[in-house]
Coordinates of C-alpha atoms and ligand atoms in Angstrom, one line a residue:
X14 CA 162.9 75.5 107.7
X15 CA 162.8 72.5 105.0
X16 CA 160.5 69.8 105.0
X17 CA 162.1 66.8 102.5
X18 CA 164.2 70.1 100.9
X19 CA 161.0 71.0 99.4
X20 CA 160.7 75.1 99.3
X21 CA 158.9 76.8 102.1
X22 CA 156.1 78.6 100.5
X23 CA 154.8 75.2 98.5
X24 CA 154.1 73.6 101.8
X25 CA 152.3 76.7 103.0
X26 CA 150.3 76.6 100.1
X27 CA 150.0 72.6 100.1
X28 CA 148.5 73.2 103.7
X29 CA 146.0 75.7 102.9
X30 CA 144.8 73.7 100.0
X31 CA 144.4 70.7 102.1
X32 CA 142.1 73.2 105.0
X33 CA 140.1 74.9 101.8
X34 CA 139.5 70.8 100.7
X35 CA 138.6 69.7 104.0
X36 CA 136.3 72.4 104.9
X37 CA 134.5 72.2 101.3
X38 CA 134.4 68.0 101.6
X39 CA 132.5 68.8 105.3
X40 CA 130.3 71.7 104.1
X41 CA 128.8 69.5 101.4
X42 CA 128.0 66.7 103.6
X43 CA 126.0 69.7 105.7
X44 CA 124.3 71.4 103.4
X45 CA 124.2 69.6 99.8
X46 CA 120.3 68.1 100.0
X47 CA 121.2 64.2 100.0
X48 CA 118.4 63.7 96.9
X49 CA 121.0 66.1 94.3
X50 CA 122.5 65.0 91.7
X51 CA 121.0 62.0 91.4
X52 CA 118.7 62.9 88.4
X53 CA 121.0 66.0 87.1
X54 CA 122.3 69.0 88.4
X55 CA 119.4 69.5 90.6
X56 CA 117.4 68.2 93.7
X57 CA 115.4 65.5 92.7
X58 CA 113.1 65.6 95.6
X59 CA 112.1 69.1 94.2
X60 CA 109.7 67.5 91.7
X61 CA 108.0 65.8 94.1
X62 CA 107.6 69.0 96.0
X63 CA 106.3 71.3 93.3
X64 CA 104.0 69.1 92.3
X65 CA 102.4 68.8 95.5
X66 CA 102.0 73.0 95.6
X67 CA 98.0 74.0 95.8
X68 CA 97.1 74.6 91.7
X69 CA 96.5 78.2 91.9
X70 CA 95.5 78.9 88.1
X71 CA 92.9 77.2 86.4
X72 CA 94.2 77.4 82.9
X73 CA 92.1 79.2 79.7
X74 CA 89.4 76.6 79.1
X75 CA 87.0 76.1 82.0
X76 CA 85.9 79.4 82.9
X77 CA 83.9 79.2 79.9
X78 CA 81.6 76.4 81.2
X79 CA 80.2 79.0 83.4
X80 CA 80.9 82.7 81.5
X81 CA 79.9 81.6 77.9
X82 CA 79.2 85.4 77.7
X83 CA 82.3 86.8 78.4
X84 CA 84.3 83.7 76.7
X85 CA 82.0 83.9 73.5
X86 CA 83.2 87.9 72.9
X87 CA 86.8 87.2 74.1
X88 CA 87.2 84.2 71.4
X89 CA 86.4 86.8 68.5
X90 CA 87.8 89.9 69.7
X91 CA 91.4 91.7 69.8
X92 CA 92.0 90.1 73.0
X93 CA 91.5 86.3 71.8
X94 CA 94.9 85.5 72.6
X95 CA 94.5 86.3 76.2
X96 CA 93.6 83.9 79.3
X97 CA 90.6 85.3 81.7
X98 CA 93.5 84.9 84.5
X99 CA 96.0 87.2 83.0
X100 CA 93.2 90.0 84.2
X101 CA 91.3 88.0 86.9
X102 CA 94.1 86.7 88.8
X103 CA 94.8 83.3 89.9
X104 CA 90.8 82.0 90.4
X105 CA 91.0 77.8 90.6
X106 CA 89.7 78.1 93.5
X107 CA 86.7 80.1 92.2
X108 CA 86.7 77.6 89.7
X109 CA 86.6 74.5 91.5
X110 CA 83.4 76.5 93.8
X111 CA 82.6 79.5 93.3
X112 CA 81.5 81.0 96.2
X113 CA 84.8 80.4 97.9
X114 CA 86.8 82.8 95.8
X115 CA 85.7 85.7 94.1
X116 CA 88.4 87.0 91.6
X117 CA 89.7 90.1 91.1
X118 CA 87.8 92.4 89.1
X119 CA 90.4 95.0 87.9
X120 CA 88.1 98.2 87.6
X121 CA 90.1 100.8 88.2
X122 CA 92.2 102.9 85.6
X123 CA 95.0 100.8 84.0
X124 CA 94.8 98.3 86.4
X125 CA 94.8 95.4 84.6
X126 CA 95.7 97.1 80.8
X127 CA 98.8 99.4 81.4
X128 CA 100.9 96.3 81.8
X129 CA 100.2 95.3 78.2
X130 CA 99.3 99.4 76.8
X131 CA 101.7 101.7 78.3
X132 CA 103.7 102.7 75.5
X133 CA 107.1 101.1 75.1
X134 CA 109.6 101.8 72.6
X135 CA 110.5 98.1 72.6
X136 CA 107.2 97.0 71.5
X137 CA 106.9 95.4 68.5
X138 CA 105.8 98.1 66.3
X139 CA 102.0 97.8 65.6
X140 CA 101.0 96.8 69.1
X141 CA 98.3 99.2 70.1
X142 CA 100.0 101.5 72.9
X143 CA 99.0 104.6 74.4
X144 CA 100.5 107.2 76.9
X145 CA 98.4 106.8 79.8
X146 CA 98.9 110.1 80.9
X147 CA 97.7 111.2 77.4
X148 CA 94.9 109.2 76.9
X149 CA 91.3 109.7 78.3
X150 CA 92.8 111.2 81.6
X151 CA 90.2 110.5 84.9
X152 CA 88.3 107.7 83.6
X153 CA 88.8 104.1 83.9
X154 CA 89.9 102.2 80.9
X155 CA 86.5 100.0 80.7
X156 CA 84.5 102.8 81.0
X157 CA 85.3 103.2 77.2
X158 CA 86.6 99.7 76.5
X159 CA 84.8 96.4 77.0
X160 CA 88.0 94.4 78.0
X161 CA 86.4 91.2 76.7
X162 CA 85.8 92.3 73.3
X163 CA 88.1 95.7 72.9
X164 CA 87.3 97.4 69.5
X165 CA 88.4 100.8 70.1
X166 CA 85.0 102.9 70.2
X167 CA 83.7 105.7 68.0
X168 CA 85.4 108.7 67.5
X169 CA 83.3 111.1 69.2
X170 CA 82.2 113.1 66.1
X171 CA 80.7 116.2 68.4
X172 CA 83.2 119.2 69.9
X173 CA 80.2 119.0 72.1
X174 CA 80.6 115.4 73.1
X175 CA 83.2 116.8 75.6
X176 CA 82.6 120.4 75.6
X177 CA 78.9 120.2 76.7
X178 CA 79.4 123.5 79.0
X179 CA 81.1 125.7 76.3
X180 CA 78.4 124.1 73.6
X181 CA 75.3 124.9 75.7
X182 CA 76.3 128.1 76.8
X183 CA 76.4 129.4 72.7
X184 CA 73.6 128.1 72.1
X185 CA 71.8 130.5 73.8
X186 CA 73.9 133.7 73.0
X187 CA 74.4 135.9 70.2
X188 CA 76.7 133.8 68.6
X189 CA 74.5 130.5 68.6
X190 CA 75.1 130.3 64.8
X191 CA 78.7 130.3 64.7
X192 CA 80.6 126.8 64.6
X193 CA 83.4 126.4 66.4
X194 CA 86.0 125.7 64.0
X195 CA 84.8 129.2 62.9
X196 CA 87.5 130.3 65.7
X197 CA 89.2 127.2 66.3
X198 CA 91.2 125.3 64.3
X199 CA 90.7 121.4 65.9
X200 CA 92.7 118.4 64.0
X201 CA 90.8 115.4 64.2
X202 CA 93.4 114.1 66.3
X203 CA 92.1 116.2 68.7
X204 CA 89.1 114.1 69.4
X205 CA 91.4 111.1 70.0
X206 CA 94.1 112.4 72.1
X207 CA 92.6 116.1 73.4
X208 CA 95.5 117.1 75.3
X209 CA 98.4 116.3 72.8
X210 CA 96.7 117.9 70.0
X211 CA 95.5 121.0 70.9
X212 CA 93.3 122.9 68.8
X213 CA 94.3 126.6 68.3
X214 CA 92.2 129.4 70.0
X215 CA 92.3 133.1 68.4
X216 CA 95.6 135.5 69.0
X217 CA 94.5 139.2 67.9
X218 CA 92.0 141.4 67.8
X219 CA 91.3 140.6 63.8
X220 CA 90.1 137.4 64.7
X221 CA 87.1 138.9 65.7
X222 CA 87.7 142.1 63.4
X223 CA 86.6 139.9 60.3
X224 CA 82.6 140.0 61.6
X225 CA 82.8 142.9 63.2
X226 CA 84.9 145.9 62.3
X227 CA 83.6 148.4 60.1
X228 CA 83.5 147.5 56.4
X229 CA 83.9 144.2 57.0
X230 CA 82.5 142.1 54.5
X231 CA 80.1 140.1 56.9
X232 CA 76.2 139.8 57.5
X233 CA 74.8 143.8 57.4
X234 CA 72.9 142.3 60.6
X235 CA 76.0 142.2 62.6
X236 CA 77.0 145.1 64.9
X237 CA 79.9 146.5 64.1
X238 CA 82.7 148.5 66.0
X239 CA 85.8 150.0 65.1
X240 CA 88.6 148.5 66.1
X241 CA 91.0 151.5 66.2
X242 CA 89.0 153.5 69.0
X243 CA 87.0 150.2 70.4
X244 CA 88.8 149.2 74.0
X245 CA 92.0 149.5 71.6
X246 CA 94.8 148.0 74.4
X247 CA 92.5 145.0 74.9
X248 CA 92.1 141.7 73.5
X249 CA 88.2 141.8 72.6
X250 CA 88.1 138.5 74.8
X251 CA 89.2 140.2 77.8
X252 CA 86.1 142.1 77.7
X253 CA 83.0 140.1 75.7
X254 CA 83.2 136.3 76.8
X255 CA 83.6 134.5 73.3
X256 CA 81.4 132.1 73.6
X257 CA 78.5 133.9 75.8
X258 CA 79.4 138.2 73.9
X259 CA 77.2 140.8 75.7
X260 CA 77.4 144.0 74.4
Ligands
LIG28 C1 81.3 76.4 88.1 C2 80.9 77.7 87.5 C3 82.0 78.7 87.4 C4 83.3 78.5 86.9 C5 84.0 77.3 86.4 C6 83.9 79.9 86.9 N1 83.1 80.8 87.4 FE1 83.4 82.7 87.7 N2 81.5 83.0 88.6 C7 80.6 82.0 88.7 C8 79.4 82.5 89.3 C9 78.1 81.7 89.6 C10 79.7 83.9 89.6 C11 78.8 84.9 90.2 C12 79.1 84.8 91.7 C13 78.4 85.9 92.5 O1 77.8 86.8 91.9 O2 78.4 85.8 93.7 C14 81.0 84.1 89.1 C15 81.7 85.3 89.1 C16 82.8 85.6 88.5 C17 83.4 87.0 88.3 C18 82.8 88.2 88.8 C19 83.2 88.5 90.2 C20 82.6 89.8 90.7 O3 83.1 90.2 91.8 O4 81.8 90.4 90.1 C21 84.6 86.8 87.6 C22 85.5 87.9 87.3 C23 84.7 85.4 87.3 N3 83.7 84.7 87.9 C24 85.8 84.9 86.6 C25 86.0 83.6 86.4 C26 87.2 83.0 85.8 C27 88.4 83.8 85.3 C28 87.0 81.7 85.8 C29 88.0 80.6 85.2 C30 89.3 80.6 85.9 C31 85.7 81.4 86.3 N4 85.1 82.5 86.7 C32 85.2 80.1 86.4 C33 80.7 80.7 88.3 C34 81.9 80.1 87.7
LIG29 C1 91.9 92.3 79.5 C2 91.6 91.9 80.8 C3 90.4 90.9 80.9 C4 90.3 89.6 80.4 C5 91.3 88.9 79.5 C6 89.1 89.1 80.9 N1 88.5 90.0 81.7 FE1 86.7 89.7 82.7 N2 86.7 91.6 83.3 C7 87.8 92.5 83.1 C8 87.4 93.8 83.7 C9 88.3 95.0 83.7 C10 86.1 93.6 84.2 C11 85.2 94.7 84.8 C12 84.3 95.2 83.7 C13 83.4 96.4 84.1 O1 83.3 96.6 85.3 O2 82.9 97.0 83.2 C14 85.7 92.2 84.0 C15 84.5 91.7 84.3 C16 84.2 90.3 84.3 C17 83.1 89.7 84.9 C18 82.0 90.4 85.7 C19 80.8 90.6 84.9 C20 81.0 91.7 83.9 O3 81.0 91.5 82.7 O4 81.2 92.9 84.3 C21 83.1 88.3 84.6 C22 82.2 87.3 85.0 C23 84.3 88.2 83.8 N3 85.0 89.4 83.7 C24 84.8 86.9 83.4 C25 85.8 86.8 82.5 C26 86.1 85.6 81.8 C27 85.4 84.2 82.0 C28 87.2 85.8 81.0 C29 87.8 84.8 80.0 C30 87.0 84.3 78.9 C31 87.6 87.2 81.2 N4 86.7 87.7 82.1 C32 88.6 87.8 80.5 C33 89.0 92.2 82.5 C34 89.3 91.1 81.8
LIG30 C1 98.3 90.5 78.6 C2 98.4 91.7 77.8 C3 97.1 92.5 77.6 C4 96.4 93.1 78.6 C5 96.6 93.0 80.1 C6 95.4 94.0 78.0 N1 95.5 93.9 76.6 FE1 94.5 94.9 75.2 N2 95.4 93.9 73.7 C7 96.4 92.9 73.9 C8 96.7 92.3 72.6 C9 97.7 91.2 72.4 C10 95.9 93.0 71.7 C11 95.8 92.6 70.2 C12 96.9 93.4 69.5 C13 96.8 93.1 68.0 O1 95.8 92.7 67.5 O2 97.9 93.4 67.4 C14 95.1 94.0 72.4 C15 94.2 94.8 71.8 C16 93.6 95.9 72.5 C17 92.8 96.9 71.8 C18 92.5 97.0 70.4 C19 93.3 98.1 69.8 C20 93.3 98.1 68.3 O3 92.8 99.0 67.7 O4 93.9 97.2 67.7 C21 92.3 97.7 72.8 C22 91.4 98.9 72.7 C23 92.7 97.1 74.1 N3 93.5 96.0 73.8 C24 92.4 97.6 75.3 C25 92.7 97.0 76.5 C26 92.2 97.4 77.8 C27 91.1 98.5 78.1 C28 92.7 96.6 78.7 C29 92.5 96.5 80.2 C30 91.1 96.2 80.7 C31 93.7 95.7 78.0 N4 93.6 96.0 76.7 C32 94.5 94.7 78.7 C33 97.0 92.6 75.1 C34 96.6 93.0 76.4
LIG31 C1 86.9 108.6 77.2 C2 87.0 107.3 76.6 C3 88.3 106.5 76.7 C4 89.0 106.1 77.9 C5 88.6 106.4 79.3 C6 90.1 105.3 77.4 N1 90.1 105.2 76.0 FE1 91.4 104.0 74.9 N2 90.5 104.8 73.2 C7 89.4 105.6 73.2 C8 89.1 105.9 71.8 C9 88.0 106.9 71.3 C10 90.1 105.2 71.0 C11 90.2 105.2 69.5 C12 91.3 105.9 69.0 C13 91.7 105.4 67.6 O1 90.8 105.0 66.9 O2 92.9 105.4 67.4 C14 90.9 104.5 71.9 C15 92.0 103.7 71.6 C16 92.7 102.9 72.5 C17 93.7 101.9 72.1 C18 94.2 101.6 70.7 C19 95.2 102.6 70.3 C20 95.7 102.4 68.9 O3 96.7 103.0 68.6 O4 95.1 101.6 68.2 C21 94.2 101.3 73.3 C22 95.2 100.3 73.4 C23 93.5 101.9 74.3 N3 92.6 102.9 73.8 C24 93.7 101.6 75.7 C25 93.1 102.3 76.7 C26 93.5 102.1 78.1 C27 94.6 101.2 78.6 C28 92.8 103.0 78.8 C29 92.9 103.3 80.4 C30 94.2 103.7 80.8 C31 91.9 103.7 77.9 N4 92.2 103.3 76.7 C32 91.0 104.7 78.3 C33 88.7 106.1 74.2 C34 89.0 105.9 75.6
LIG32 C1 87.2 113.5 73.1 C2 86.9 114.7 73.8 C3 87.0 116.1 73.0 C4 86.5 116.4 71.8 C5 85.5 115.6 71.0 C6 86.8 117.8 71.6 N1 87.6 118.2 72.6 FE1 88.5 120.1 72.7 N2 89.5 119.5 74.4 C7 89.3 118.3 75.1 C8 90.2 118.3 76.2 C9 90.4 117.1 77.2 C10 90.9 119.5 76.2 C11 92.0 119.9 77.2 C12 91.3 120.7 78.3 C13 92.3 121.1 79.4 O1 93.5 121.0 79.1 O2 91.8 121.7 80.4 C14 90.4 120.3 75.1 C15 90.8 121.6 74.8 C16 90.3 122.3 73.8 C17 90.6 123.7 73.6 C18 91.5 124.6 74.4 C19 92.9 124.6 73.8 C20 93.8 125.3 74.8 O3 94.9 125.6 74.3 O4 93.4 125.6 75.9 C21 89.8 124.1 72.5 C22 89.9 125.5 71.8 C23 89.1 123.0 72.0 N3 89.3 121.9 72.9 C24 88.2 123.0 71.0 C25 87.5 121.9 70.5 C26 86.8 121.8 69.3 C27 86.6 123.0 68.4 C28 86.3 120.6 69.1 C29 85.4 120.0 68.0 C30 86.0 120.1 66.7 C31 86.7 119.8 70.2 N4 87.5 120.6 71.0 C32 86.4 118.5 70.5 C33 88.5 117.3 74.7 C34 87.8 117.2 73.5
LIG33 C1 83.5 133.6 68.2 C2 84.7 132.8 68.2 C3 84.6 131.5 69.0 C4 83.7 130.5 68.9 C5 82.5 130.4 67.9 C6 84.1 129.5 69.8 N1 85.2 129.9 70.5 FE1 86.2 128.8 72.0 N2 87.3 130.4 72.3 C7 87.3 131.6 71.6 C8 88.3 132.5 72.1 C9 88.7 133.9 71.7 C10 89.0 131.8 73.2 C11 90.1 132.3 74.1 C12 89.6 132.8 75.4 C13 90.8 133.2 76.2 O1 92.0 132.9 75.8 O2 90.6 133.6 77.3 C14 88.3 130.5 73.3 C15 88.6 129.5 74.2 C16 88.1 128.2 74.2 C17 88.5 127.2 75.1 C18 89.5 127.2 76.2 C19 89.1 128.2 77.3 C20 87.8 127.8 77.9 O3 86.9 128.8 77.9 O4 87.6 126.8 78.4 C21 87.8 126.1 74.7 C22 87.9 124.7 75.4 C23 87.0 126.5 73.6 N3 87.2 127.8 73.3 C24 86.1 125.6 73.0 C25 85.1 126.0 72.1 C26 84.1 125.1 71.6 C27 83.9 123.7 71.9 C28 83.3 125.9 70.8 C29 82.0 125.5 70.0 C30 81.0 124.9 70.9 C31 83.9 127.2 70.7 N4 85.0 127.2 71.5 C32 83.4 128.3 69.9 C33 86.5 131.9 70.6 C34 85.5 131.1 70.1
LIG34 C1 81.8 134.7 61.8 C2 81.5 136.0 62.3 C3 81.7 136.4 63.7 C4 82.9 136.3 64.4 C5 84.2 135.8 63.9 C6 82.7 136.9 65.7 N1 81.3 137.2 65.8 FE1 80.5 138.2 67.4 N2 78.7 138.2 66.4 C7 78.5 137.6 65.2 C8 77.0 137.5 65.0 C9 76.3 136.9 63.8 C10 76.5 138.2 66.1 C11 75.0 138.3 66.4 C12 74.3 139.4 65.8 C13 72.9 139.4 66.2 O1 72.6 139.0 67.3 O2 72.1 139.8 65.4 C14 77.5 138.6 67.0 C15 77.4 139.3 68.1 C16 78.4 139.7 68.9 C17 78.3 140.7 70.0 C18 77.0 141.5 70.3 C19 76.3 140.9 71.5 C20 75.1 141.8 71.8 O3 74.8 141.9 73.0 O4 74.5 142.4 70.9 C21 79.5 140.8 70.6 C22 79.9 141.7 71.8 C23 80.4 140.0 69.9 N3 79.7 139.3 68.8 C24 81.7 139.8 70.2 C25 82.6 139.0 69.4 C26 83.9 138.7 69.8 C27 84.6 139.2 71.1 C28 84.4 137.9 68.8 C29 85.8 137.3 68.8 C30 86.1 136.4 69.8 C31 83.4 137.7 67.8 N4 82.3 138.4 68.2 C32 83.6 137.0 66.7 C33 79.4 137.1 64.3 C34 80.7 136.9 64.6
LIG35 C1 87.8 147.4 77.3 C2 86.7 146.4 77.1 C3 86.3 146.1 75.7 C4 87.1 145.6 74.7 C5 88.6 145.2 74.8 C6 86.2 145.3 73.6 N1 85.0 145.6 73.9 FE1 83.4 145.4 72.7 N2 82.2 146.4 74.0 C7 82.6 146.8 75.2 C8 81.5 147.5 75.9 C9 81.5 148.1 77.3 C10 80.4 147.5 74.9 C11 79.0 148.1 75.1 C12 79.1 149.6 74.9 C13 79.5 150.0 73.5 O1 78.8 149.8 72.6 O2 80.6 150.6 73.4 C14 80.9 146.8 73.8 C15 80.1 146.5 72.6 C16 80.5 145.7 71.6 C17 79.7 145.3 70.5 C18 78.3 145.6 70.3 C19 78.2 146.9 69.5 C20 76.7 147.2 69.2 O3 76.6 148.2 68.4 O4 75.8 146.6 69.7 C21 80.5 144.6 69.7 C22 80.0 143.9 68.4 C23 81.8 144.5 70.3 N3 81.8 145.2 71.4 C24 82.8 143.8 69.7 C25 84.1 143.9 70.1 C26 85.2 143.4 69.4 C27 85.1 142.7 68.1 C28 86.3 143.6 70.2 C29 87.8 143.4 69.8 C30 88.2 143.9 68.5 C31 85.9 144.3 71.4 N4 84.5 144.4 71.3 C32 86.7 144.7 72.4 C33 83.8 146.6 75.8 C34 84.9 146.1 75.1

């Protein structure tokens, strides 16, 4: 069939085009919110919306009328570029009486630091970043930290500072003299990050073969054995605890 000798598959298409039309012309009139489009290429009522929202944040200035404290180490420290909200959470309300709201208080581990710490290769090189499993395991962050004023803190200069057990147990055995780095070979990164920089501990018998095997050239005080004939298919650790030796 012709309509005006004009082919049949235009006027299919001509019809279809005029349904997809109509039902697009309708639709708008449904669902296009009548205040768009008459600013730009958005609802103009949404303005007036937003800005009626409850203010949730505060902003960075008038927590310090109260927390002078906490403000006066913030404004000198590492973290001076950071608001008191980016931690605390959204506290205007707290601000505006503050027995109403009581912010967070992010105590636990990485709470409130991994987000900025957590090592990321696509951080700008620089940033400080740690790997949380890595770093100080088992205790929260501000437990070594102040997060108002974060200078990272002393180095622990001690193998005792975290090997109290091993330290006091020496001290009262035959081998109170001996340091520890006269068996163990610690880098100092080792104080920093213990568990990715293990110190060494010894691997043969000649470790302790230097004090105490015959004719070695140690203390004449020290009791010697000979280490051909002396528990020979043992490592002498397996028998005499290193740090605690009883004959
Ligand atoms: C009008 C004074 C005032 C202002 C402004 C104020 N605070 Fe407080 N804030 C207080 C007082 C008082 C307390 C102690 C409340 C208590 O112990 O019950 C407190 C407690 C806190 C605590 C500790 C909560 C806890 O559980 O230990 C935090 C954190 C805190 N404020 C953060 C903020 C932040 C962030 C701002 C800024 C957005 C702010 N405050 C603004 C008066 C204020
Ligand atoms: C980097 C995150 C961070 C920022 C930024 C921060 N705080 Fe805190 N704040 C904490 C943490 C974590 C604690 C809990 C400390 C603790 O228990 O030792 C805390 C504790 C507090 C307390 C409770 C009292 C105390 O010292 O333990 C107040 C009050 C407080 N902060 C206010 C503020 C104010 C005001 C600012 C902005 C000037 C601010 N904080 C910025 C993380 C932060
Ligand atoms: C919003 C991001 C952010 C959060 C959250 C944050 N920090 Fe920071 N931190 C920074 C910035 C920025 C610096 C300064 C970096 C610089 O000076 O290059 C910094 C510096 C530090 C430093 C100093 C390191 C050094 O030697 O330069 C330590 C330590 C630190 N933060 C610990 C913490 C702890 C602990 C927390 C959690 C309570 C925390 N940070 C939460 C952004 C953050
Ligand atoms: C047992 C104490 C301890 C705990 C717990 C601890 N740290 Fe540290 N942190 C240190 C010491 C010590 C340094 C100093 C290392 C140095 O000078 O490079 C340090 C350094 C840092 C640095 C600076 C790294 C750099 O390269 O400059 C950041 C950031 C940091 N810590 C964040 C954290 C965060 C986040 C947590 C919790 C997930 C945390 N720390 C838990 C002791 C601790
Ligand atoms: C900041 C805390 C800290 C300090 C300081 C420290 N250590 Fe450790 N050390 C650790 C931790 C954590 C481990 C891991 C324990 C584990 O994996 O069970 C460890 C493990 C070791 C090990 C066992 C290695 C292994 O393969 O099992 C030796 C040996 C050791 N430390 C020796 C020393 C010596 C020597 C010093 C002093 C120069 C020292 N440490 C200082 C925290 C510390
Ligand atoms: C006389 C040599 C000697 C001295 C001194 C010594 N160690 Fe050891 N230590 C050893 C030997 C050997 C082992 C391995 C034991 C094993 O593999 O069973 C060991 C194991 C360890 C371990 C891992 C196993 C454990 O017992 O927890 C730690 C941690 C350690 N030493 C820390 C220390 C510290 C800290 C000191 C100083 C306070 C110290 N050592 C002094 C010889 C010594
Ligand atoms: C740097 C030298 C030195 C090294 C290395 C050394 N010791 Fe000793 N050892 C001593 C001295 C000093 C004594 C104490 C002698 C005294 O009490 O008069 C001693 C005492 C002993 C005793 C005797 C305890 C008693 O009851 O009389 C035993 C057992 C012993 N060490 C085992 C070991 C073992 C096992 C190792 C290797 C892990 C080792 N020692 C490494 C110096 C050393
Ligand atoms: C199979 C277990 C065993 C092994 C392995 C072993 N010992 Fe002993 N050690 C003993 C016993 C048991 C005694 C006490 C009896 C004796 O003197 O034979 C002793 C005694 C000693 C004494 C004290 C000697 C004295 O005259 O007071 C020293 C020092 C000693 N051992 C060092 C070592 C050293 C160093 C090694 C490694 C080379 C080692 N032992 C390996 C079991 C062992």
């Amino acid at each position: 069939m012709k309509l005006w000798g004009i082919a049949d598959q235009v006027v299919r298409l001509a019809i279809l085009l005029a349904i997809v039309g109509g039902v697009t012309v309708a639709l708008r009139a449904r669902f296009v919110p009548p205040s768009f489009g008459e600013t730009g290429h958005y609802r103009a009522e949404a303005v007036t919306i937003a800005a009626e929202l409850p203010v949730r944040y505060a902003g960075s200035e008038i927590c310090a009328e109260c927390h002078d404290d906490q403000e006066e180490l913030r404004r000198r420290s590492y973290h001076r570029g950071l608001s008191c909200e980016v931690c605390h959470g959204a506290a205007a309300a707290h601000a505006e009486d503050f027995e109403a709201q009581q912010p967070l208080v992010p105590r636990a581990r990485g709470e409130a630091c991994l987000a900025c710490h957590e090592y990321l290769p696509s951080r700008p090189t620089g940033f400080p970043q740690i790997i949380e499993r890595l770093h100080n395991p088992l205790e929260p962050c501000v437990g070594c930290h102040d997060p108002h004023d974060p200078t990272p803190p002393e180095v622990p200069s001690s193998c005792a500072a975290c090997h109290a057990q091993i330290e006091r147990t020496k001290a009262v055995s035959h081998h109170l003299a001996l340091t520890c780095e006269t068996c163990h070979e610690a880098a100092p990164e080792h104080r920093i990050e213990p568990r990715s920089h293990l110190p060494n501990k010894p691997t043969a018998r000649e470790a302790c073969g230097r004090c105490h095997a015959e004719g070695a050239d140690s203390g004449a005080e020290i009791p010697r054995v000979d280490l051909d004939t002396h528990g020979p298919r043992y490592l002498c650790w397996q028998c005499h605890y290193p740090h605690h030796p009883e004959a």
